[in-house]
CSV table of C-alpha atoms in Angstrom, one decimal:
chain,number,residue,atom,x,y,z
B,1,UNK,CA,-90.4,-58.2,80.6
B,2,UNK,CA,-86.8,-58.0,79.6
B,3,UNK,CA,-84.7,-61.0,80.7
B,4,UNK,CA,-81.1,-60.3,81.0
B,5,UNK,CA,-79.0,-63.6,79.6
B,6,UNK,CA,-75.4,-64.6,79.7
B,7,UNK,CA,-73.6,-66.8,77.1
B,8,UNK,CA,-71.2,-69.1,78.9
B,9,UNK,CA,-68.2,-70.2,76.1
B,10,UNK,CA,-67.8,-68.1,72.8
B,11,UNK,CA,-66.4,-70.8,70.6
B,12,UNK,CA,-69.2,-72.2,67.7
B,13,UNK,CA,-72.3,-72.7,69.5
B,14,UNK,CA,-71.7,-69.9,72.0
B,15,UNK,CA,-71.4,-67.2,69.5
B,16,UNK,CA,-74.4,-68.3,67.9
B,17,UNK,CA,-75.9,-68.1,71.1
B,18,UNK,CA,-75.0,-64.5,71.7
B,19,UNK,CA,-75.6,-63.4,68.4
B,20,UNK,CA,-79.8,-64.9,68.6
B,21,UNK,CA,-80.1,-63.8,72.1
B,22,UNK,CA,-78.7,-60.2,71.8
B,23,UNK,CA,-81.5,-59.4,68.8
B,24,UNK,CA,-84.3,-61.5,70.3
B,25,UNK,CA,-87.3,-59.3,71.1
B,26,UNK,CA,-87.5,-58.5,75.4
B,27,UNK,CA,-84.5,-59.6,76.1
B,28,UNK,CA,-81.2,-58.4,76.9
B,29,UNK,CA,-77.4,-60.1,76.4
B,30,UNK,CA,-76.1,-58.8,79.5
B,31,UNK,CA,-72.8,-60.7,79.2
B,32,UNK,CA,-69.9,-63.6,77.6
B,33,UNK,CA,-67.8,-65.7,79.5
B,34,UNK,CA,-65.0,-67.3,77.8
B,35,UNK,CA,-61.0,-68.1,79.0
B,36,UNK,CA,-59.9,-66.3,76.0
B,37,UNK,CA,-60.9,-62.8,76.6
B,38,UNK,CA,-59.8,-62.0,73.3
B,39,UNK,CA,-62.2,-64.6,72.0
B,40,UNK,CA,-65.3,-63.3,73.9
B,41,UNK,CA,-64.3,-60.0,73.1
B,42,UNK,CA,-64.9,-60.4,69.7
B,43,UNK,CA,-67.9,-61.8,70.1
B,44,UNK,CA,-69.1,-59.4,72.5
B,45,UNK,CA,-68.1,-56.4,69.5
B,46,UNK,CA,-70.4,-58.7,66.7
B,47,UNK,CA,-73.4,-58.4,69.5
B,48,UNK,CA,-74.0,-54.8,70.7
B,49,UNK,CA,-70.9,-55.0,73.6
B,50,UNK,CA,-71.9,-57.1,76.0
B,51,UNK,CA,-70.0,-57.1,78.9
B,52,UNK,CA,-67.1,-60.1,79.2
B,53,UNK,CA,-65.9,-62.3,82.0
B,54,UNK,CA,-63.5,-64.9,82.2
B,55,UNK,CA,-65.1,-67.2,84.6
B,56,UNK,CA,-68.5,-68.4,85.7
B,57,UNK,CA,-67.4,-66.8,89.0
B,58,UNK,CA,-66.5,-63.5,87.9
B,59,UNK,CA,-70.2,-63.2,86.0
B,60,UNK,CA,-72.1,-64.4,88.9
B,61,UNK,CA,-70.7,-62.3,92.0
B,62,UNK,CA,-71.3,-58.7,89.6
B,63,UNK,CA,-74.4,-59.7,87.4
B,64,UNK,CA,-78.1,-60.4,88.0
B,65,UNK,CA,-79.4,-62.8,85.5
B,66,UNK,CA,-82.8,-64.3,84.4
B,67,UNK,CA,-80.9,-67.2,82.0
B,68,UNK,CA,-77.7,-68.2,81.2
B,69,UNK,CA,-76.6,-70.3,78.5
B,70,UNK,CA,-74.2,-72.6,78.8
B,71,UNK,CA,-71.9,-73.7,75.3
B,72,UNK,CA,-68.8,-74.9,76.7
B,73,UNK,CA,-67.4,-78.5,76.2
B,74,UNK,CA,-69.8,-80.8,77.1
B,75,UNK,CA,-67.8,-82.7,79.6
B,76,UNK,CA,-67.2,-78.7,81.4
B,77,UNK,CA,-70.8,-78.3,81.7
B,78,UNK,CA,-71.7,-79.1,85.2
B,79,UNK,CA,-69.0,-76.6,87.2
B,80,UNK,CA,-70.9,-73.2,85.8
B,81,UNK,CA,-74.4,-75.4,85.5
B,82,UNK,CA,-74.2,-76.2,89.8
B,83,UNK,CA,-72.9,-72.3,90.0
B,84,UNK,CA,-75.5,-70.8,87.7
B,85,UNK,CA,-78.7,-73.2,89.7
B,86,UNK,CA,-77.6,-72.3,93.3
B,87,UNK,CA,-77.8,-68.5,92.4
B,88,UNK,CA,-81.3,-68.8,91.5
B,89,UNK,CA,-80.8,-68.4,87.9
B,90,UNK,CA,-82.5,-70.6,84.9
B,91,UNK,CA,-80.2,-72.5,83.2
B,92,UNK,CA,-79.9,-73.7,79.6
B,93,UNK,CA,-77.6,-76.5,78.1
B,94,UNK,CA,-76.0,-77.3,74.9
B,95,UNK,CA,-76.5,-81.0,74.0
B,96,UNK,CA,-75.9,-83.1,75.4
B,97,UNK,CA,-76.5,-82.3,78.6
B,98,UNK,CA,-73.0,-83.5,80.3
B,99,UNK,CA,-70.7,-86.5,79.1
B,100,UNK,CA,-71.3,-88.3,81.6
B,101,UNK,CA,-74.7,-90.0,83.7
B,102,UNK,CA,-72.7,-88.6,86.9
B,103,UNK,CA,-72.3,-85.2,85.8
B,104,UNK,CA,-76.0,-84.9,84.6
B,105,UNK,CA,-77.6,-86.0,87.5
B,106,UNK,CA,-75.6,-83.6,89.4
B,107,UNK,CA,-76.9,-81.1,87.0
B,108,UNK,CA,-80.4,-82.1,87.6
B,109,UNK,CA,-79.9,-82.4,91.4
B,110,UNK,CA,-78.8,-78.5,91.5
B,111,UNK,CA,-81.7,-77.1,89.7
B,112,UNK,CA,-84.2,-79.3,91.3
B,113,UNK,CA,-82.8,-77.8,94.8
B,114,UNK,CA,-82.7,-74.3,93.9
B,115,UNK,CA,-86.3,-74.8,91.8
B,116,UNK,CA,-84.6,-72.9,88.4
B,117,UNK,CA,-85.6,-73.9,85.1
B,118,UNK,CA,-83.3,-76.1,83.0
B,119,UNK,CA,-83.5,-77.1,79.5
B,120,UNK,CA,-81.3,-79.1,77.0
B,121,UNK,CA,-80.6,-78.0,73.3
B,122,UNK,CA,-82.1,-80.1,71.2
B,123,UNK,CA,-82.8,-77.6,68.1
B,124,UNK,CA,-84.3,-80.8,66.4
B,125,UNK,CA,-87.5,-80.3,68.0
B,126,UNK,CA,-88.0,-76.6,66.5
B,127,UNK,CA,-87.0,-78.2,62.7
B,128,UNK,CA,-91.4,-77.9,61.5
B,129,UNK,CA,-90.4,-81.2,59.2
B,130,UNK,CA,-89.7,-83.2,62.7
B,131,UNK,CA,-92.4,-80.9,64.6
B,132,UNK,CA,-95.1,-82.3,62.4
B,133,UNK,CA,-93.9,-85.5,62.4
B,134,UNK,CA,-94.3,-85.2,66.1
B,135,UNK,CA,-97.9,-84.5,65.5
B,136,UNK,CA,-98.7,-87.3,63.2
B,137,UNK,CA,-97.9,-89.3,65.7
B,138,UNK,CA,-100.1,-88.0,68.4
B,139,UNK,CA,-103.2,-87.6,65.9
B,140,UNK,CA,-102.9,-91.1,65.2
B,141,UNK,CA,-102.2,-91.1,62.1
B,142,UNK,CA,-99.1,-93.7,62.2
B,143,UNK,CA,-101.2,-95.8,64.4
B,144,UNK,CA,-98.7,-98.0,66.7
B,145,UNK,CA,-95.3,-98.0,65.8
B,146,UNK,CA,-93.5,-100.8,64.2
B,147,UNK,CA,-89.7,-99.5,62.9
B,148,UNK,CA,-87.7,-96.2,63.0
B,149,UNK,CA,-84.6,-95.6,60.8
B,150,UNK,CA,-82.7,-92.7,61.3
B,151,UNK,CA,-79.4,-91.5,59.7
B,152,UNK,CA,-77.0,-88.2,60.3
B,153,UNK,CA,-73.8,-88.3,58.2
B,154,UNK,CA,-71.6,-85.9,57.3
B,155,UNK,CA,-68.5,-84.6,55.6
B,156,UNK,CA,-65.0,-85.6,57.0
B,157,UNK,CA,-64.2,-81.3,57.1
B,158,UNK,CA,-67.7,-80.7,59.2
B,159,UNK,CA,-67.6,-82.3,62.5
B,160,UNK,CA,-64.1,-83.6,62.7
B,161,UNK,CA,-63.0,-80.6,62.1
B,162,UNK,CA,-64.2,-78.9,65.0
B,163,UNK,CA,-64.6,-81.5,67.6
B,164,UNK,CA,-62.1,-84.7,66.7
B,165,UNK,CA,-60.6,-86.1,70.1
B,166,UNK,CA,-62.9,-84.2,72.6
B,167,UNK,CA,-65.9,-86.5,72.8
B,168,UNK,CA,-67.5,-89.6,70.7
B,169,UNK,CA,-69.1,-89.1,67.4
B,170,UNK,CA,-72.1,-90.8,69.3
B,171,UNK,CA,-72.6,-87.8,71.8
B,172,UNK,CA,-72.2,-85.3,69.0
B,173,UNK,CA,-74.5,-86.9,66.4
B,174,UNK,CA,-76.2,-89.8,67.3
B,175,UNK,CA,-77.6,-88.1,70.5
B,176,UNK,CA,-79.8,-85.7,68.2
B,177,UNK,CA,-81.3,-88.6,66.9
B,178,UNK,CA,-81.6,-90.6,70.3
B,179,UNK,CA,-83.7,-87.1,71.7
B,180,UNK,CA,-85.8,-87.3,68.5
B,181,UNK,CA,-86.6,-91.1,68.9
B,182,UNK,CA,-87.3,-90.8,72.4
B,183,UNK,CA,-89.5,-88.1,71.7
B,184,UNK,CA,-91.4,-89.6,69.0
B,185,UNK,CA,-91.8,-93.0,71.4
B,186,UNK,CA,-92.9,-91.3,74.0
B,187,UNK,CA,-94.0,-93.9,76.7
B,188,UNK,CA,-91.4,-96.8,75.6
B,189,UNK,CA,-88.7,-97.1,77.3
B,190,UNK,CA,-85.5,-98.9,75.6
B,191,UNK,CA,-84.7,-102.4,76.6
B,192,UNK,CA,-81.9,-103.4,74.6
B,193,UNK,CA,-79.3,-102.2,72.3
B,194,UNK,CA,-76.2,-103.4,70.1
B,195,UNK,CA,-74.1,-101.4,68.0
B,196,UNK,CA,-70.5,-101.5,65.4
B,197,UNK,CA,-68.6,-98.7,65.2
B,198,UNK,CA,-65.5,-98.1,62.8
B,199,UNK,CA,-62.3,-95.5,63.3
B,200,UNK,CA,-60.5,-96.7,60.3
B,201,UNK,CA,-60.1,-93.0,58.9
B,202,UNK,CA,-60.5,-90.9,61.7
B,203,UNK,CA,-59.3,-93.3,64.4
B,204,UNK,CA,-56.0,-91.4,64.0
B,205,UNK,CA,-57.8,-88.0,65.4
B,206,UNK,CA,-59.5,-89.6,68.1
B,207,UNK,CA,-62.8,-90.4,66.7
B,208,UNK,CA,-64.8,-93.0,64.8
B,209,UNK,CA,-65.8,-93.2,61.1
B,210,UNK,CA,-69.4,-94.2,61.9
B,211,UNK,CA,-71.9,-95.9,64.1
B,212,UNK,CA,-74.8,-97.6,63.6
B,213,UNK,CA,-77.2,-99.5,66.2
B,214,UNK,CA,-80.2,-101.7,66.8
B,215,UNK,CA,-82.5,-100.8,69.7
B,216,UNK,CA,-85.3,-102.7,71.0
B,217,UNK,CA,-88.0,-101.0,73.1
B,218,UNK,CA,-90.5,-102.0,75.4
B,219,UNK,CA,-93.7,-102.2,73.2
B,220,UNK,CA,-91.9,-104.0,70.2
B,221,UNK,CA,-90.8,-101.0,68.3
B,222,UNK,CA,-87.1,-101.7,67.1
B,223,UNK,CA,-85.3,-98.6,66.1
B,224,UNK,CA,-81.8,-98.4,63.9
B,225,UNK,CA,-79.7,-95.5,64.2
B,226,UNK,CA,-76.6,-94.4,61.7
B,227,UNK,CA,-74.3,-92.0,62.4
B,228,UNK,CA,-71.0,-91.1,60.2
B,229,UNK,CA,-68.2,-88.0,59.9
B,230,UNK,CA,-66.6,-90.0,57.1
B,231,UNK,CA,-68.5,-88.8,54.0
B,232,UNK,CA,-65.7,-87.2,51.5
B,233,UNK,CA,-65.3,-83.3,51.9
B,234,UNK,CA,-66.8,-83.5,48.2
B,235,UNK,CA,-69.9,-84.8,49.1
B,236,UNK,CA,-73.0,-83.4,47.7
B,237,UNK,CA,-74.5,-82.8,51.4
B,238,UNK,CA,-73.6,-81.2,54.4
B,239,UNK,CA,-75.5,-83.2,56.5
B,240,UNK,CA,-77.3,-86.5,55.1
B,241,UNK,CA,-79.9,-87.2,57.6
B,242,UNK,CA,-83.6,-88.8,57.1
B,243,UNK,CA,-85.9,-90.2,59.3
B,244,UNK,CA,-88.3,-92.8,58.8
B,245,UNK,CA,-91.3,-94.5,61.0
B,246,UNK,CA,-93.4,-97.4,60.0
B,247,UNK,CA,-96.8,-97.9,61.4
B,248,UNK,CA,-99.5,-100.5,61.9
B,249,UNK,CA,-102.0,-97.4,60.3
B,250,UNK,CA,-99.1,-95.1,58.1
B,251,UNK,CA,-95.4,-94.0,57.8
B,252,UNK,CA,-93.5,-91.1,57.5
B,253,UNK,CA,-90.5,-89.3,55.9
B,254,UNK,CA,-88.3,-87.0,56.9
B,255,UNK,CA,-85.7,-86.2,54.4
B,256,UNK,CA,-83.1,-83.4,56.1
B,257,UNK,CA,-80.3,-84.2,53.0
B,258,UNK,CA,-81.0,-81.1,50.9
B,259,UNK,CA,-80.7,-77.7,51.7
B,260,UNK,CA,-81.8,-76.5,48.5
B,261,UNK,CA,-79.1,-74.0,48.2
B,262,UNK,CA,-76.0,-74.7,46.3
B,263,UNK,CA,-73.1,-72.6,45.4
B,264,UNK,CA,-69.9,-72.8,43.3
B,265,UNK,CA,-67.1,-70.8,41.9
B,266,UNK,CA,-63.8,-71.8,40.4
B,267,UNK,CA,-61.9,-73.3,43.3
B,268,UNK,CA,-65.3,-75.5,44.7
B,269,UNK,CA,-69.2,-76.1,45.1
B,270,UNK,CA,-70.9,-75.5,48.4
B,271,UNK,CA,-73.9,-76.3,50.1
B,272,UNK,CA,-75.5,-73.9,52.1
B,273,UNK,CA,-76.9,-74.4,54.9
B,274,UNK,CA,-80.6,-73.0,54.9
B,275,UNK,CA,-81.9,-75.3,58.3
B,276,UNK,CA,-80.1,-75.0,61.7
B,277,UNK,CA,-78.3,-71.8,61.5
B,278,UNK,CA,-77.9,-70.2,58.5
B,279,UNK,CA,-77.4,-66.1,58.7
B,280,UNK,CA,-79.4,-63.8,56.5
B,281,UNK,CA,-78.9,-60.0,56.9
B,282,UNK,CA,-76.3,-60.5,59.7
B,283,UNK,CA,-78.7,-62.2,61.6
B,284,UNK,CA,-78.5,-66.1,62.8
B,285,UNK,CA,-81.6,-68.2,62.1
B,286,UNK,CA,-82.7,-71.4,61.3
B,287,UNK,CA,-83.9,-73.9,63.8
B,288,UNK,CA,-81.5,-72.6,66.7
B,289,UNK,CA,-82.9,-69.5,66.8
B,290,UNK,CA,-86.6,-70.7,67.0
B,291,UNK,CA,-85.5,-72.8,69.6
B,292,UNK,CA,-83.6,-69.9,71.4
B,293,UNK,CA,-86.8,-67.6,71.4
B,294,UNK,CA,-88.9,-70.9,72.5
B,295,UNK,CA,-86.7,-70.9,75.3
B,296,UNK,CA,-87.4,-67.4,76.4
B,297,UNK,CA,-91.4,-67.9,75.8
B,298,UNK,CA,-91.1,-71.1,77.9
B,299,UNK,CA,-89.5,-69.5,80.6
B,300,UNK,CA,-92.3,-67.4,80.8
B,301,UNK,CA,-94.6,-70.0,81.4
B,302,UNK,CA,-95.6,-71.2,77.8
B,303,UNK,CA,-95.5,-74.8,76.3
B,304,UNK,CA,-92.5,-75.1,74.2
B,305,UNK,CA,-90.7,-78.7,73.5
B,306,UNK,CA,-87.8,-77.7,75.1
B,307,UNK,CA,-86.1,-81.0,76.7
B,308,UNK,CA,-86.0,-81.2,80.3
B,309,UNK,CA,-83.4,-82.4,82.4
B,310,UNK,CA,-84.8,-85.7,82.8
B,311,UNK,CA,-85.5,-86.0,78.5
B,312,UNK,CA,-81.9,-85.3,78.2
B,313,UNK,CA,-80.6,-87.5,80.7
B,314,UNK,CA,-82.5,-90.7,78.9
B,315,UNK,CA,-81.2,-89.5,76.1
B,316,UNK,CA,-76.9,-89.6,77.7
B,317,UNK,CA,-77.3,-93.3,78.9
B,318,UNK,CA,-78.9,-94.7,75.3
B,319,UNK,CA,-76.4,-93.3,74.0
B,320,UNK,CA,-73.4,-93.9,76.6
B,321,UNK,CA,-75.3,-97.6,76.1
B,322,UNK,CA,-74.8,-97.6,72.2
B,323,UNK,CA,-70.8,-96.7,72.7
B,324,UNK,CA,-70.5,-99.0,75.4
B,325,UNK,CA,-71.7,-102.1,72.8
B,326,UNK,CA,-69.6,-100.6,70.1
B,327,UNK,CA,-66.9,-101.1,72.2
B,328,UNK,CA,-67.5,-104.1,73.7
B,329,UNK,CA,-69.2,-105.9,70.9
B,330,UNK,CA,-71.9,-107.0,73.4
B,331,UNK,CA,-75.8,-106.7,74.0
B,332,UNK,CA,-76.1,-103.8,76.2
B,333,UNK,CA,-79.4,-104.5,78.6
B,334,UNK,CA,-81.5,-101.8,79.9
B,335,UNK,CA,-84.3,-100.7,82.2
């Protein structure tokens, strides 16, 4: 069966979107819907001319759809999301699912009424270092878990670059590893959490250096998350991030740092990026696309971790928590 999907914003992630989705196997990218026409249209010419809309409204009164994909702001996600749900189409989100506990509920709300699919993009889950890690956990292997530690930094010209101002680092980083965490405790619910933040070199731009927080959750497992955009643009890594779990039975590492691909000429040296969505022969890959082509499996009825609605909002109010206590310099209390 060939699904017909819709990409709903063509800036970074959308056009990453359309690219996976117009050469994934049974399915068709029927459209992109973007403001800038010229933007989409662009876009549209990289992925086999798909047709191009400049609204939500305009795609849904003159296409029929089995998925649409939204990738636009995260606090613009729940106009097209209610749209796409109460035309009985599946829906799935960019992380995280809205900026705000209002907006996601509302999200969830629509789907649940109209009975459509949603899910969240967490590509994390599709990364076969954190997969397994997953699995250790459910065979046992790490027995009951005592601490986590998990860390995403990265250069000042990576995320700053593309998102300063719009939202929190927190929701763009630290919520990967908040869906991760969650995931890997599944069960515990968090209790408690304090965090620092620091916007001494990117306050300027409308965003923090760093983050870092202490969680508590409900069996005893206390969890510390790191999160900065300040590394120098020289730094060795694009993206430093590790995860670590200790055990009454065993521990794990998962060490994301390295790409293993380096390149330099006269004017610089470069990682590559060989893990979320590095493209090879034209084509994107990496961990988005396996989540991508989960996501058209799963809507055909297999099991894929794709987050849920619900997974996604737990994930929003940690970490709307965690920014609340770096502001406030407070104990946040929870469930």
């Amino acid at each position: 069966m060939t699904r017909r999907v819709a990409v709903i914003g063509a800036g970074f992630m959308g056009s990453m979107h359309a690219s996976i989705f117009s050469s994934a196997p049974n399915c068709e990218l029927a459209a992109i819907v973007d403001p800038n026409l010229e933007l989409a249209k662009e876009v549209a010419a990289r992925c086999g001319g798909a047709a191009i809309y400049a609204s939500h409204e305009e795609l849904l009164s003159k296409e029929q759809l089995d998925l649409v994909s939204i990738c636009t702001p995260d606090n613009l996600h729940r106009a097209p999301a209610e749209a796409v749900a109460s035309k009985g189409v599946n829906l799935f989100i960019e992380k995280p699912i809205a900026s705000n506990v209002e907006d996601a509920k509302a999200i969830i709300a629509a789907v649940r009424k109209s009975g459509v699919k949603l899910g969240v993009g967490y590509l994390l889950r599709f990364d076969p270092r954190y997969a397994r890690a997953k699995e250790l956990i459910a065979e046992g292997k790490i027995g009951a878990p005592i601490h986590l530690y998990a860390r995403r930094n990265s250069a000042r010209t990576e995320g700053p670059k593309r998102y300063a101002g719009k939202l929190p680092l927190a929701l763009h980083v630290t919520v990967h590893d908040v869906d991760l965490v969650l995931w890997m405790l599944s069960g515990q619910v968090p209790l408690s959490v304090y965090a620092q933040q620091t916007d001494r070199l990117l306050g300027p731009i409308g965003t923090q250096d760093s983050i870092a927080a202490i969680v508590r959750f409900s069996d005893g497992t206390v969890v510390n998350l790191e999160s900065a955009w300040s590394l120098p643009s020289g730094a060795r890594h694009m993206i430093d991030a590790r995860l670590e779990m200790i055990g009454t039975e065993g521990s794990f590492e998962v060490q994301c740092g390295d790409s293993g691909l380096y390149f330099a000429d006269n004017a610089r040296s470069q990682e590559i990026d060989t893990q979320h969505w590095p493209t090879m022969a034209g084509r994107v890959g990496g961990d988005l696309r396996q989540q991508l082509l989960a996501v058209l499996e799963w809507l055909d009825g297999a099991d894929r971790p794709v987050a849920s609605g619900e997974e996604a909002l737990r994930s929003l109010e940690l970490t709307l928590a965690m920014i609340q206590s770096a502001e406030t310099g407070e104990v946040v209390r929870l469930g």
